[in-house]
XYZ file of C-alpha atoms in Angstrom:
739
model
C -33.169 -0.165 23.336
C -33.128 2.657 25.371
C -31.246 2.379 28.626
C -31.262 4.529 31.952
C -28.295 7.089 31.284
C -27.270 7.081 34.803
C -26.847 3.279 34.599
C -25.161 3.120 30.868
C -21.322 3.290 31.613
C -21.765 0.754 34.541
C -23.695 -1.500 32.053
C -21.170 -1.244 29.171
C -18.250 -2.027 31.890
C -20.429 -4.892 33.019
C -21.003 -5.786 29.161
C -16.917 -6.334 28.046
C -16.125 -7.554 31.800
C -18.329 -10.223 31.712
C -17.583 -10.924 28.148
C -14.070 -11.039 28.702
C -14.516 -13.158 32.061
C -16.001 -15.952 29.675
C -12.678 -16.335 27.555
C -10.305 -16.041 30.428
C -9.715 -19.624 31.416
C -12.095 -21.519 29.919
C -12.522 -25.383 30.025
C -13.891 -27.846 27.916
C -16.533 -29.847 29.302
C -16.187 -33.732 29.204
C -14.299 -34.381 25.953
C -12.777 -37.760 25.064
C -9.170 -37.562 23.859
C -9.772 -37.861 20.456
C -12.551 -35.149 20.437
C -9.715 -32.938 22.054
C -7.459 -34.070 19.187
C -9.771 -33.100 16.501
C -10.045 -29.620 18.075
C -7.958 -26.475 17.606
C -4.534 -26.430 18.968
C -2.343 -23.431 20.368
C -1.107 -22.199 17.244
C 2.021 -20.526 19.236
C 2.511 -24.306 20.852
C 2.593 -25.460 16.765
C 5.199 -22.259 15.887
C 7.443 -22.808 18.630
C 7.419 -26.545 17.690
C 8.227 -25.898 14.073
C 11.189 -23.382 14.936
C 12.558 -26.114 16.992
C 12.540 -28.138 14.029
C 13.974 -25.766 11.917
C 16.796 -25.271 14.026
C 17.305 -29.269 14.596
C 17.011 -29.506 10.581
C 13.866 -31.362 10.165
C 13.325 -29.524 7.257
C 9.864 -31.197 6.277
C 8.250 -31.393 10.045
C 9.306 -27.523 10.122
C 7.561 -26.594 7.366
C 4.571 -28.868 8.356
C 4.299 -27.473 11.125
C 4.906 -23.699 10.661
C 2.160 -23.775 8.156
C -0.008 -25.185 10.480
C 0.574 -22.485 12.983
C -0.740 -20.074 10.338
C -3.407 -21.963 9.006
C -4.567 -22.360 12.757
C -4.376 -18.962 13.608
C -6.542 -18.071 10.715
C -9.184 -20.814 11.524
C -9.018 -19.587 14.995
C -10.144 -15.987 14.428
C -12.982 -17.278 11.537
C -14.480 -19.525 14.773
C -14.170 -16.688 17.112
C -16.339 -14.183 14.771
C -18.538 -17.219 14.134
C -19.361 -17.704 17.546
C -20.046 -13.978 17.807
C -22.525 -13.848 14.928
C -24.121 -16.604 16.251
C -24.532 -15.568 19.686
C -25.640 -11.629 18.854
C -29.274 -12.557 19.496
C -28.545 -14.502 22.810
C -30.226 -12.906 25.687
C -32.475 -10.493 23.126
C -35.450 -11.042 25.861
C -33.504 -9.837 28.814
C -32.435 -6.806 26.992
C -35.661 -6.193 25.738
C -36.710 -6.020 29.447
C -34.269 -3.488 30.087
C -36.277 -1.159 27.713
C -39.688 -2.558 28.961
C -39.335 -1.981 32.617
C -36.860 1.236 32.249
C -39.860 3.371 34.110
C -42.192 0.594 35.706
C -42.013 -0.494 39.108
C -39.730 -3.244 38.166
C -37.004 -0.645 36.941
C -34.827 -1.432 40.135
C -34.349 -4.876 38.812
C -32.239 -3.164 35.676
C -28.927 -4.277 36.786
C -30.186 -7.935 37.202
C -32.127 -7.699 33.834
C -28.478 -6.599 32.497
C -26.509 -9.276 34.142
C -28.716 -11.773 32.689
C -28.400 -10.513 28.871
C -24.540 -10.393 29.429
C -24.366 -14.028 31.218
C -26.389 -15.567 28.888
C -24.199 -14.001 25.568
C -20.958 -14.912 26.984
C -22.424 -18.291 28.150
C -23.193 -18.573 24.530
C -19.749 -17.318 23.380
C -17.822 -19.675 25.920
C -19.769 -23.040 24.855
C -19.465 -22.269 20.890
C -15.537 -21.656 21.364
C -15.109 -24.518 23.414
C -16.831 -26.928 20.565
C -14.134 -25.868 18.098
C -10.786 -24.995 19.957
C -9.065 -26.762 22.786
C -8.841 -25.452 25.988
C -4.747 -24.194 26.019
C -6.112 -23.169 22.330
C -8.556 -20.607 23.889
C -5.716 -18.920 26.639
C -4.305 -15.366 25.243
C -1.044 -15.884 23.183
C 2.115 -13.873 24.610
C 3.168 -10.516 23.542
C 6.143 -12.510 21.731
C 4.053 -14.308 19.628
C 1.784 -11.679 18.438
C 4.594 -9.529 17.672
C 6.353 -12.727 15.484
C 2.948 -13.240 13.688
C 2.461 -9.420 13.090
C 5.819 -8.954 11.448
C 5.368 -12.229 9.382
C 8.314 -14.253 11.044
C 7.178 -17.337 9.829
C 7.302 -16.770 6.666
C 11.151 -15.953 7.138
C 11.150 -19.679 8.596
C 9.615 -21.042 5.720
C 11.280 -19.404 2.829
C 14.407 -20.876 4.237
C 12.945 -24.302 5.005
C 11.472 -24.624 1.625
C 14.820 -23.376 0.029
C 16.054 -26.738 1.661
C 13.153 -28.950 0.653
C 14.187 -27.344 -2.881
C 10.742 -26.065 -3.261
C 11.794 -22.966 -4.890
C 8.376 -21.897 -5.711
C 7.148 -21.881 -2.289
C 10.434 -20.074 -1.224
C 9.543 -17.376 -3.305
C 6.124 -17.197 -2.483
C 7.107 -17.221 1.747
C 10.044 -14.729 0.901
C 8.082 -12.064 -1.131
C 5.031 -12.172 2.008
C 7.795 -11.596 4.328
C 9.494 -9.042 2.640
C 6.377 -7.062 2.039
C 6.170 -6.566 5.794
C 9.780 -6.202 6.179
C 10.772 -3.745 3.492
C 14.513 -2.935 4.614
C 15.457 -6.797 4.909
C 18.379 -6.546 2.843
C 19.320 -10.046 3.664
C 15.488 -11.182 2.058
C 16.009 -8.848 -0.966
C 18.902 -10.463 -1.865
C 16.999 -13.813 -1.477
C 14.347 -12.675 -3.587
C 17.074 -11.987 -6.380
C 18.183 -15.530 -6.171
C 15.084 -16.916 -6.080
C 14.148 -15.020 -9.298
C 17.486 -16.485 -11.129
C 16.274 -19.989 -10.319
C 14.954 -22.393 -12.816
C 10.889 -23.123 -13.131
C 10.226 -19.893 -10.607
C 8.175 -16.700 -12.617
C 7.189 -13.546 -11.489
C 3.593 -15.454 -10.716
C 5.229 -17.163 -7.962
C 5.618 -13.925 -5.809
C 2.663 -13.594 -4.304
C 1.743 -11.821 -1.098
C 0.344 -14.871 1.196
C -1.179 -12.699 3.610
C -2.254 -9.571 1.197
C -5.278 -7.229 2.563
C -8.060 -7.231 0.129
C -8.956 -3.747 0.942
C -5.535 -2.296 -0.249
C -5.867 -4.376 -3.140
C -8.984 -2.368 -3.800
C -7.375 1.003 -3.223
C -4.465 0.710 -5.350
C -7.005 -0.710 -8.265
C -8.836 2.398 -7.920
C -6.173 4.691 -7.701
C -4.711 3.440 -11.125
C -8.392 4.079 -12.483
C -8.861 7.075 -11.579
C -4.916 7.853 -12.661
C -6.223 6.983 -16.237
C -9.731 8.728 -15.842
C -11.633 5.672 -16.296
C -14.056 7.039 -13.686
C -16.680 4.145 -14.105
C -13.798 1.345 -12.997
C -12.633 3.970 -10.069
C -16.140 4.266 -8.522
C -16.621 0.480 -8.735
C -13.747 -0.043 -6.918
C -13.701 3.060 -4.491
C -16.999 1.739 -3.377
C -15.676 -1.947 -3.152
C -12.931 -0.422 -1.072
C -15.183 1.565 1.627
C -17.074 -1.414 2.109
C -14.355 -3.645 2.343
C -12.504 -1.360 5.120
C -15.807 -1.178 6.940
C -15.790 -5.023 7.459
C -11.979 -5.113 8.168
C -12.483 -2.678 10.771
C -16.049 -4.576 12.327
C -13.792 -7.641 12.032
C -11.026 -6.339 13.921
C -13.526 -5.139 16.836
C -15.341 -7.994 16.667
C -11.971 -9.943 17.618
C -11.029 -7.001 20.798
C -14.364 -8.091 22.333
C -14.326 -11.972 21.531
C -9.967 -12.496 21.907
C -9.171 -13.925 25.548
C -7.116 -11.425 27.698
C -5.933 -11.737 31.474
C -7.581 -9.905 33.907
C -6.063 -6.097 34.098
C -3.227 -5.608 37.120
C -3.112 -1.898 35.956
C -4.713 -0.883 32.517
C -3.834 2.768 33.295
C -6.658 3.277 35.877
C -5.700 4.110 39.399
C -6.864 1.455 42.131
C -7.803 -1.661 39.977
C -8.401 -3.406 43.310
C -12.467 -4.270 43.598
C -14.537 -5.769 41.169
C -15.971 -2.312 39.483
C -12.389 -1.103 39.076
C -11.295 -4.137 37.669
C -14.615 -3.999 35.355
C -14.246 -0.427 34.336
C -10.183 -0.691 33.404
C -11.131 -4.012 31.233
C -14.137 -2.421 29.742
C -12.008 0.727 29.160
C -9.109 -0.973 27.433
C -11.698 -3.040 25.218
C -12.829 -0.187 23.948
C -9.710 1.673 23.318
C -8.870 -1.785 21.322
C -11.693 -1.350 19.587
C -11.003 2.532 18.712
C -7.259 1.441 17.550
C -8.573 -0.767 14.675
C -8.744 2.468 12.649
C -4.929 2.909 12.964
C -4.684 -1.138 12.274
C -6.792 -0.993 8.875
C -5.146 2.334 7.801
C -1.552 0.900 7.753
C 0.038 -1.041 5.436
C 1.980 -4.089 5.620
C 5.974 -2.714 6.654
C 4.632 0.832 7.560
C 5.118 2.391 10.573
C 2.513 5.096 10.359
C -1.116 4.590 9.175
C -2.853 6.672 6.527
C -4.737 9.588 8.224
C -8.586 9.561 7.505
C -8.464 6.392 5.733
C -11.911 5.730 5.222
C -12.483 9.333 4.536
C -10.113 10.110 2.116
C -12.102 7.046 0.125
C -15.130 8.583 0.578
C -13.969 12.083 -1.089
C -12.521 9.822 -3.982
C -15.897 7.915 -4.352
C -17.741 10.983 -4.552
C -15.459 12.459 -7.024
C -15.462 9.471 -9.327
C -19.281 9.149 -8.801
C -20.045 12.518 -9.969
C -17.315 12.481 -12.873
C -18.992 9.081 -14.138
C -22.608 10.832 -14.430
C -23.757 8.891 -11.071
C -24.679 12.588 -9.490
C -26.723 11.266 -6.871
C -24.373 8.606 -5.662
C -22.052 11.160 -5.403
C -24.335 13.320 -3.435
C -25.212 10.946 -1.028
C -21.215 9.796 -0.322
C -20.971 13.495 0.216
C -23.387 13.708 2.709
C -21.645 10.715 4.330
C -18.138 12.468 4.502
C -19.729 15.953 5.871
C -21.030 13.648 8.806
C -17.105 13.776 9.640
C -16.048 17.017 8.518
C -19.631 18.996 8.344
C -17.914 22.473 8.089
C -15.196 21.471 5.191
C -15.657 24.604 2.895
C -14.491 22.679 -0.249
C -17.155 19.745 0.565
C -19.929 22.152 1.216
C -19.191 23.767 -2.434
C -19.312 20.395 -3.941
C -22.735 19.763 -2.133
C -23.856 22.928 -3.695
C -22.803 21.947 -7.178
C -24.342 18.532 -6.771
C -27.850 20.232 -5.672
C -27.752 22.463 -8.870
C -26.793 19.809 -10.990
C -29.888 17.536 -10.267
C -32.116 20.944 -10.473
C -32.421 21.839 -6.973
C -35.103 19.424 -5.850
C -36.753 18.479 -2.723
C -35.845 14.456 -3.388
C -31.838 15.778 -3.604
C -32.085 18.195 -0.634
C -33.642 14.798 1.497
C -31.073 12.625 0.217
C -29.441 11.063 3.122
C -26.278 9.585 3.756
C -24.760 5.857 3.861
C -26.710 3.986 7.053
C -23.509 2.101 7.596
C -21.439 5.240 7.615
C -24.191 6.794 9.998
C -23.786 3.456 12.146
C -19.910 3.842 11.770
C -20.088 6.973 13.432
C -22.684 6.502 15.904
C -20.656 3.825 17.202
C -17.626 5.287 17.332
C -18.676 8.651 19.196
C -20.513 6.611 21.613
C -17.069 5.083 22.654
C -15.082 7.634 22.543
C -17.949 9.101 25.223
C -17.040 6.453 27.575
C -13.484 6.550 26.729
C -13.042 10.078 27.642
C -15.340 9.578 31.018
C -12.403 6.948 31.827
C -9.513 9.582 30.625
C -11.506 12.381 32.762
C -12.709 10.113 36.163
C -10.518 7.231 36.169
C -7.149 8.299 34.893
C -7.280 6.508 31.718
C -4.532 6.706 29.281
C -6.191 7.042 25.372
C -4.574 8.410 22.374
C -7.539 9.320 19.839
C -7.055 7.690 16.149
C -9.046 9.960 14.595
C -8.936 13.381 13.171
C -12.404 14.261 13.229
C -13.577 13.651 16.434
C -15.854 16.517 17.326
C -14.925 19.031 20.415
C -17.960 18.443 22.112
C -17.151 14.952 22.734
C -13.626 15.419 24.947
C -15.028 16.543 28.342
C -13.911 20.464 28.968
C -11.459 19.163 31.995
C -9.173 17.832 29.152
C -10.256 19.666 25.848
C -6.894 22.068 26.484
C -4.731 19.259 26.396
C -6.649 17.502 23.538
C -6.810 21.074 21.743
C -2.786 21.202 22.372
C -2.408 17.539 20.718
C -4.398 18.422 18.104
C -2.584 21.791 17.370
C 0.710 19.775 17.469
C -0.482 17.150 14.538
C -1.711 20.180 12.261
C 1.598 22.082 13.025
C 3.929 19.081 12.256
C 1.973 18.389 8.723
C 1.983 22.144 7.841
C 5.933 21.766 8.425
C 6.156 18.310 6.733
C 4.332 20.516 3.725
C 7.069 23.040 3.879
C 10.099 21.121 4.231
C 12.470 21.778 1.703
C 13.144 18.450 -0.171
C 16.343 16.797 0.325
C 18.061 14.449 -2.279
C 19.883 11.681 -0.395
C 20.913 10.066 -3.426
C 24.553 10.649 -3.735
C 24.524 12.623 -6.634
C 25.920 16.239 -7.220
C 24.377 17.799 -10.062
C 26.747 20.755 -11.858
C 29.708 18.550 -13.035
C 31.457 18.652 -16.663
C 29.606 18.001 -19.694
C 32.316 15.351 -21.406
C 30.697 15.394 -24.916
C 31.720 18.019 -27.640
C 28.178 19.678 -28.837
C 26.125 18.758 -25.970
C 24.957 21.950 -24.090
C 23.361 22.107 -20.841
C 19.560 23.874 -21.551
C 18.065 23.667 -18.283
C 19.424 23.099 -14.646
C 18.448 22.586 -11.008
C 17.397 26.126 -10.998
C 15.683 26.525 -14.128
C 13.599 23.277 -13.663
C 13.044 23.951 -9.973
C 14.292 20.825 -8.174
C 17.232 19.031 -7.126
C 19.571 16.922 -9.729
C 17.507 17.788 -12.709
C 19.061 18.582 -16.318
C 18.218 18.962 -19.660
C 21.300 18.338 -22.262
C 20.809 19.123 -25.950
C 22.888 18.100 -28.781
C 23.196 14.470 -27.367
C 21.868 12.941 -30.711
C 22.052 14.222 -34.281
C 19.274 14.296 -36.609
C 20.048 11.588 -38.490
C 20.840 9.288 -35.398
C 17.197 9.940 -34.720
C 15.703 9.203 -37.634
C 17.474 5.800 -37.454
C 16.411 4.627 -33.752
C 12.534 6.239 -35.222
C 12.699 3.936 -38.333
C 13.887 0.751 -35.794
C 10.942 1.472 -33.134
C 8.518 1.667 -36.645
C 9.916 -1.708 -37.432
C 10.706 -3.453 -34.667
C 8.547 -2.299 -31.509
C 5.905 -4.543 -29.735
C 2.401 -3.071 -28.820
C 2.232 -3.730 -25.010
C 5.687 -4.520 -24.656
C 6.610 -4.820 -21.109
C 2.755 -4.749 -19.926
C 2.224 -8.351 -20.906
C 0.600 -7.246 -24.062
C -1.781 -4.435 -22.964
C -1.542 -2.034 -26.006
C -3.450 0.810 -23.942
C -1.889 0.269 -20.084
C -2.148 3.707 -18.824
C -5.064 5.202 -21.406
C -7.315 3.744 -23.555
C -7.060 7.170 -25.893
C -3.077 5.754 -26.478
C -1.158 3.051 -27.508
C 2.024 2.024 -26.430
C 4.874 0.259 -28.201
C 8.591 -0.864 -26.603
C 11.397 -2.560 -27.875
C 14.669 -3.890 -25.857
C 18.301 -3.875 -27.294
C 18.066 -7.791 -26.776
C 15.131 -8.055 -28.767
C 16.679 -5.879 -31.511
C 19.670 -7.774 -31.411
C 17.759 -10.814 -32.075
C 15.762 -9.508 -34.681
C 19.477 -8.256 -36.054
C 20.392 -11.366 -36.159
C 17.479 -12.804 -38.111
C 17.504 -10.028 -40.974
C 14.683 -8.324 -39.636
C 16.199 -5.126 -39.029
C 19.506 -3.179 -39.518
C 22.577 -4.255 -37.744
C 23.535 -0.620 -37.937
C 20.762 0.613 -36.036
C 20.663 -2.071 -33.090
C 24.387 -1.132 -32.601
C 23.253 2.704 -32.208
C 20.440 1.637 -30.113
C 22.951 -0.220 -27.657
C 25.587 2.603 -27.860
C 22.915 5.563 -26.699
C 22.505 3.703 -23.401
C 26.515 4.367 -22.743
C 26.948 7.497 -24.045
C 24.088 8.712 -21.646
C 25.652 7.012 -18.835
C 28.921 8.486 -19.581
C 27.177 12.124 -19.821
C 25.189 11.636 -16.372
C 28.010 9.822 -14.142
C 30.131 13.061 -15.223
C 27.319 15.654 -14.339
C 26.103 14.263 -11.705
C 29.334 13.715 -10.248
C 28.659 9.897 -8.986
C 31.320 8.865 -6.476
C 30.781 5.362 -7.473
C 30.377 3.308 -10.594
C 26.924 3.380 -12.252
C 25.415 0.635 -14.393
C 23.067 0.566 -16.767
C 19.944 -1.085 -15.197
C 17.117 -0.942 -18.065
C 16.650 0.353 -21.540
C 13.817 0.701 -23.341
C 13.053 2.426 -26.606
C 9.055 3.353 -25.741
C 6.817 5.255 -28.390
C 2.957 6.188 -27.664
C 0.836 7.242 -30.526
C -2.715 9.100 -29.873
C -5.647 6.875 -31.091
C -7.934 7.945 -33.556
C -11.102 8.675 -31.248
C -12.031 12.198 -30.273
C -8.549 13.408 -28.477
C -10.467 17.045 -27.587
C -11.005 18.023 -24.030
C -8.816 15.286 -22.809
C -7.908 15.492 -18.581
C -6.035 12.442 -18.189
C -2.538 11.709 -18.608
C -0.125 9.563 -20.989
C 1.690 8.554 -17.555
C 0.258 9.398 -14.085
C 2.608 10.774 -11.533
C 4.990 8.682 -9.966
C 8.465 8.112 -8.434
C 10.858 5.704 -10.331
C 12.157 3.756 -7.139
C 9.320 4.056 -4.359
C 5.662 4.008 -4.033
C 4.160 7.913 -3.821
C 1.180 8.698 -1.688
C 0.237 11.926 -2.627
C -2.653 12.232 -0.007
C 0.430 11.559 2.580
C 3.396 12.792 0.383
C 4.913 9.707 1.610
C 7.048 7.614 -0.542
C 7.592 4.274 0.333
C 11.148 2.596 -1.089
C 9.850 -1.004 -0.946
C 8.380 -3.468 -3.822
C 6.918 -3.614 -5.991
C 8.703 -0.502 -6.738
C 12.013 -0.771 -8.423
C 14.115 0.472 -5.387
C 17.362 -0.437 -6.886
C 17.131 2.452 -9.431
C 18.976 5.680 -8.638
C 19.112 7.553 -11.721
C 16.396 8.056 -14.529
C 16.692 9.491 -17.906
C 15.004 9.842 -21.063
C 16.270 10.402 -24.608
C 13.839 11.932 -26.897
C 13.945 11.142 -30.571
C 10.943 13.602 -32.091
C 8.679 16.411 -31.279
C 6.270 16.146 -34.420
C 3.139 15.249 -32.281
C 0.830 17.128 -29.626
C 1.029 17.104 -26.074
C 3.777 14.255 -24.322
C 5.499 16.418 -22.003
C 7.483 15.701 -19.176
C 6.163 17.781 -15.776
C 7.717 17.134 -12.615
C 5.600 18.167 -9.403
C 5.701 18.190 -5.963
C 4.880 14.895 -3.884
C 1.120 16.150 -3.841
C 1.259 15.223 -7.628
C -0.356 18.141 -8.226
C 1.828 20.822 -8.098
C 3.508 21.128 -11.300
C 7.045 22.532 -10.577
C 8.835 22.236 -14.014
C 7.818 21.261 -17.969
C 10.288 19.598 -20.490
C 9.130 19.400 -24.284
C 10.991 17.259 -26.227
C 12.907 17.244 -29.343
C 15.461 15.058 -31.039
C 18.427 14.872 -29.218
C 17.050 16.146 -25.695
C 18.347 14.338 -22.807
C 16.597 14.655 -19.515
C 18.143 13.632 -16.429
C 17.301 13.245 -12.791
C 17.726 11.235 -9.748
C 15.208 8.311 -8.942
C 13.737 9.212 -5.584
C 11.316 11.033 -4.174
C 12.383 14.728 -5.015
C 11.623 13.994 -8.894
C 8.375 12.927 -8.838
C 7.255 13.273 -12.577
C 4.230 12.263 -15.438
C 3.810 12.715 -18.756
C 0.821 14.984 -20.434
C -1.594 13.364 -22.550
C -0.402 12.851 -26.430
C -3.050 13.963 -28.754
C -1.485 13.755 -32.231
C 0.930 11.905 -33.535
C 3.639 9.351 -31.984
C 5.984 10.562 -29.209
C 9.389 7.739 -29.241
C 11.816 8.459 -26.682
C 14.658 5.928 -24.807
C 13.976 5.830 -21.597
C 16.534 4.445 -19.241
C 17.509 3.926 -15.798
C 21.103 3.886 -13.698
C 21.735 1.827 -10.554
C 24.871 1.853 -8.369
C 24.532 -1.333 -7.425
C 26.290 -4.076 -9.925
C 24.090 -6.810 -8.783
C 21.115 -4.926 -10.801
C 22.586 -4.067 -13.944
C 21.050 -4.650 -17.125
C 21.532 -8.445 -17.971
C 19.443 -8.120 -20.991
C 22.099 -5.596 -22.148
C 24.819 -8.231 -21.416
C 23.193 -11.239 -23.086
C 22.695 -8.937 -26.143
C 26.468 -8.281 -26.211
C 27.005 -12.228 -25.586
C 25.307 -12.793 -28.699
C 27.276 -10.150 -30.859
C 30.321 -12.017 -29.460
C 29.013 -15.829 -30.450
C 29.129 -14.119 -33.950
C 32.207 -12.828 -33.564
C 31.307 -9.156 -33.566
C 33.087 -7.034 -30.547
C 31.210 -4.226 -28.826
C 33.446 -1.097 -28.235
C 34.304 -0.662 -24.405
C 35.590 2.416 -22.607
C 38.100 1.409 -20.221
C 36.121 1.813 -17.228
C 33.824 -0.636 -18.175
C 36.272 -2.994 -19.063
C 37.647 -2.900 -15.749
C 34.482 -3.440 -14.029
C 33.227 -6.125 -16.252
C 36.399 -8.345 -15.114
C 35.622 -12.107 -16.047
C 31.728 -12.194 -14.900
C 30.718 -13.580 -18.175
C 29.756 -16.970 -16.994
C 26.592 -16.109 -15.364
C 24.813 -13.307 -17.831
C 22.120 -15.447 -19.163
C 20.894 -16.541 -15.670
C 18.218 -13.618 -15.189
C 15.783 -11.755 -17.788
C 15.315 -8.263 -17.029
C 11.988 -8.299 -18.668
C 10.479 -10.735 -16.326
C 12.184 -8.780 -13.555
C 11.361 -5.513 -14.440
C 7.564 -6.650 -14.248
C 5.169 -5.026 -11.206
C 3.620 -7.644 -9.104
C 0.726 -6.229 -8.245
C 0.931 -3.751 -5.871
C 0.884 0.105 -6.600
C -0.254 3.450 -4.813
C 1.424 5.742 -7.860
C 4.416 3.936 -9.265
C 5.755 3.142 -12.544
C 6.373 0.498 -14.883
C 8.825 -0.001 -17.435
C 8.412 3.253 -19.351
C 7.859 5.499 -16.476
C 9.308 8.560 -18.320
């Protein structure tokens, strides 16, 4: 309904003010004691009670109360949302009168009709919430409690509590849930490794109990896109856009219905009178609703949000739709994106391409943007106008979370400061693009090569990067043939990917073999014993070479060894645009859009140095290539050949991928190294134990013997094959065979 423009700001202020008043200190009317007990209790009280039980060593009680606090908070949010939806229609008659009598003689009654509408809706909310929540449960919680739950601290207490109760599966889940939001918590990381080694705990037990669906969809869409599965990518991007819109709306609703104290000073000068308080409260609520963009776009454990999160999804979606053949859908999505950035040159060029692809008919030119995007933008722009009105006239402090805000929305009096802030952001982004990568791994390329016959073919300068090297002559032709034969006989389809024979692209099959499996097969007489020993020895050979060349100041331990082969399928390989392995970083989660790399699970954050030892070159494609953090700008390429070793630090200075194998079979030995003894390859040591049990020793150098000491007792405690599996949340990330 159209409202008088001169009344609009006051109307919005009254609306939010009275809605807030309805949730300030509501009291349940006339309930019996038993009824009150059946209502939702204050989740902050339950949490504090659980913490007290924890410090009192009452583990069962602590677990019960902590779990109940989490469940109650979720139930409270659902109740508020349901009441909001149920009360949307309240006061509709009064709202209709606002438009009906706008220009009539009864127009002077506008303010009363507005109050009537607002009061009816507020009364509905107050009554609805009061039926399900105790009076104290309706009060606002402290900032400390909000922080505790935002940082997932209840799960920190729960993981210890369940450990004390000997419920290791629940402890593992709680530990993982906490660690996802606190990836720098070293103690929790160590706890997780201990849980992994516990009997009965599997990788499936490490579940994020607070995982957000839009991030699952986002990561899945990126994975499908990386493997050029455009139909699946389209489906996931659509679902991700819809889920992001829903999550944003959910956050905005909670801003409106959550209780909050009246403002003493909300950034507005002189909040003494009712109108000043109404303006301050309404502006703070609008600011809360605007901040939902940032909240939804921030991954757990991250400090900063992903800029233009929704807009980025729309860009990916229209490209995926076009490549999957849905040109009409791509056109509508692109028109939706252009509502945010109407002058974006690349998008306008794509728009013209889509028109031409559809034949340039009138129907294609009349294609409208998605209505949910139109609604999203109109709502956001109206809120921005009101907020900037408060900035200009009421000294309200507001930081716009969006980069797409049109300049004409910003008042002329504050536009200069707004432009300056925007310029700072752009300069910061540009500086970030131009900054030279710094490798903090502790490795320094250029050391000696201790093996006779091994030559340095390419160094940092030739590879246009930091801590990169290509060494030739590491293996002889005879040794390459022996390991190739071992792979042919013993490698398993989908090894390391839970049996998925084509984990990265449908145009290739993947096979793998670990040292431990090779040893077991040799003991059963299925493969040659000497070939298995050579596979084991190559790991130590590579470790010695790279430890010397990269001048590692500390010890270097083999973390994992995987003999991998990729074979082109027999279907049509012509014109392939996908990769054999997408661009990724070995020890962090790469976000090409933001050029950030997050060193947190499920990335293998313990990996410090990566290597690949090639076995053959009788295939087409399959080149290793390095890129910048955008995952697009290629900085170097390496063509495989027998005995060629590529080594590089595992961090964000070295994003890399593998080009498509379009003919033949590409085999290589992939190895990763760590400076932390805790993460050494336990499968490798188990293999050595099997040899020792058969009375067959393994030759070791003096340094290795000194490091090993007497640490044989716990060698069989964990399986690296289980440990190395990904737990589901990727950006652009690796698996066992990253190289």
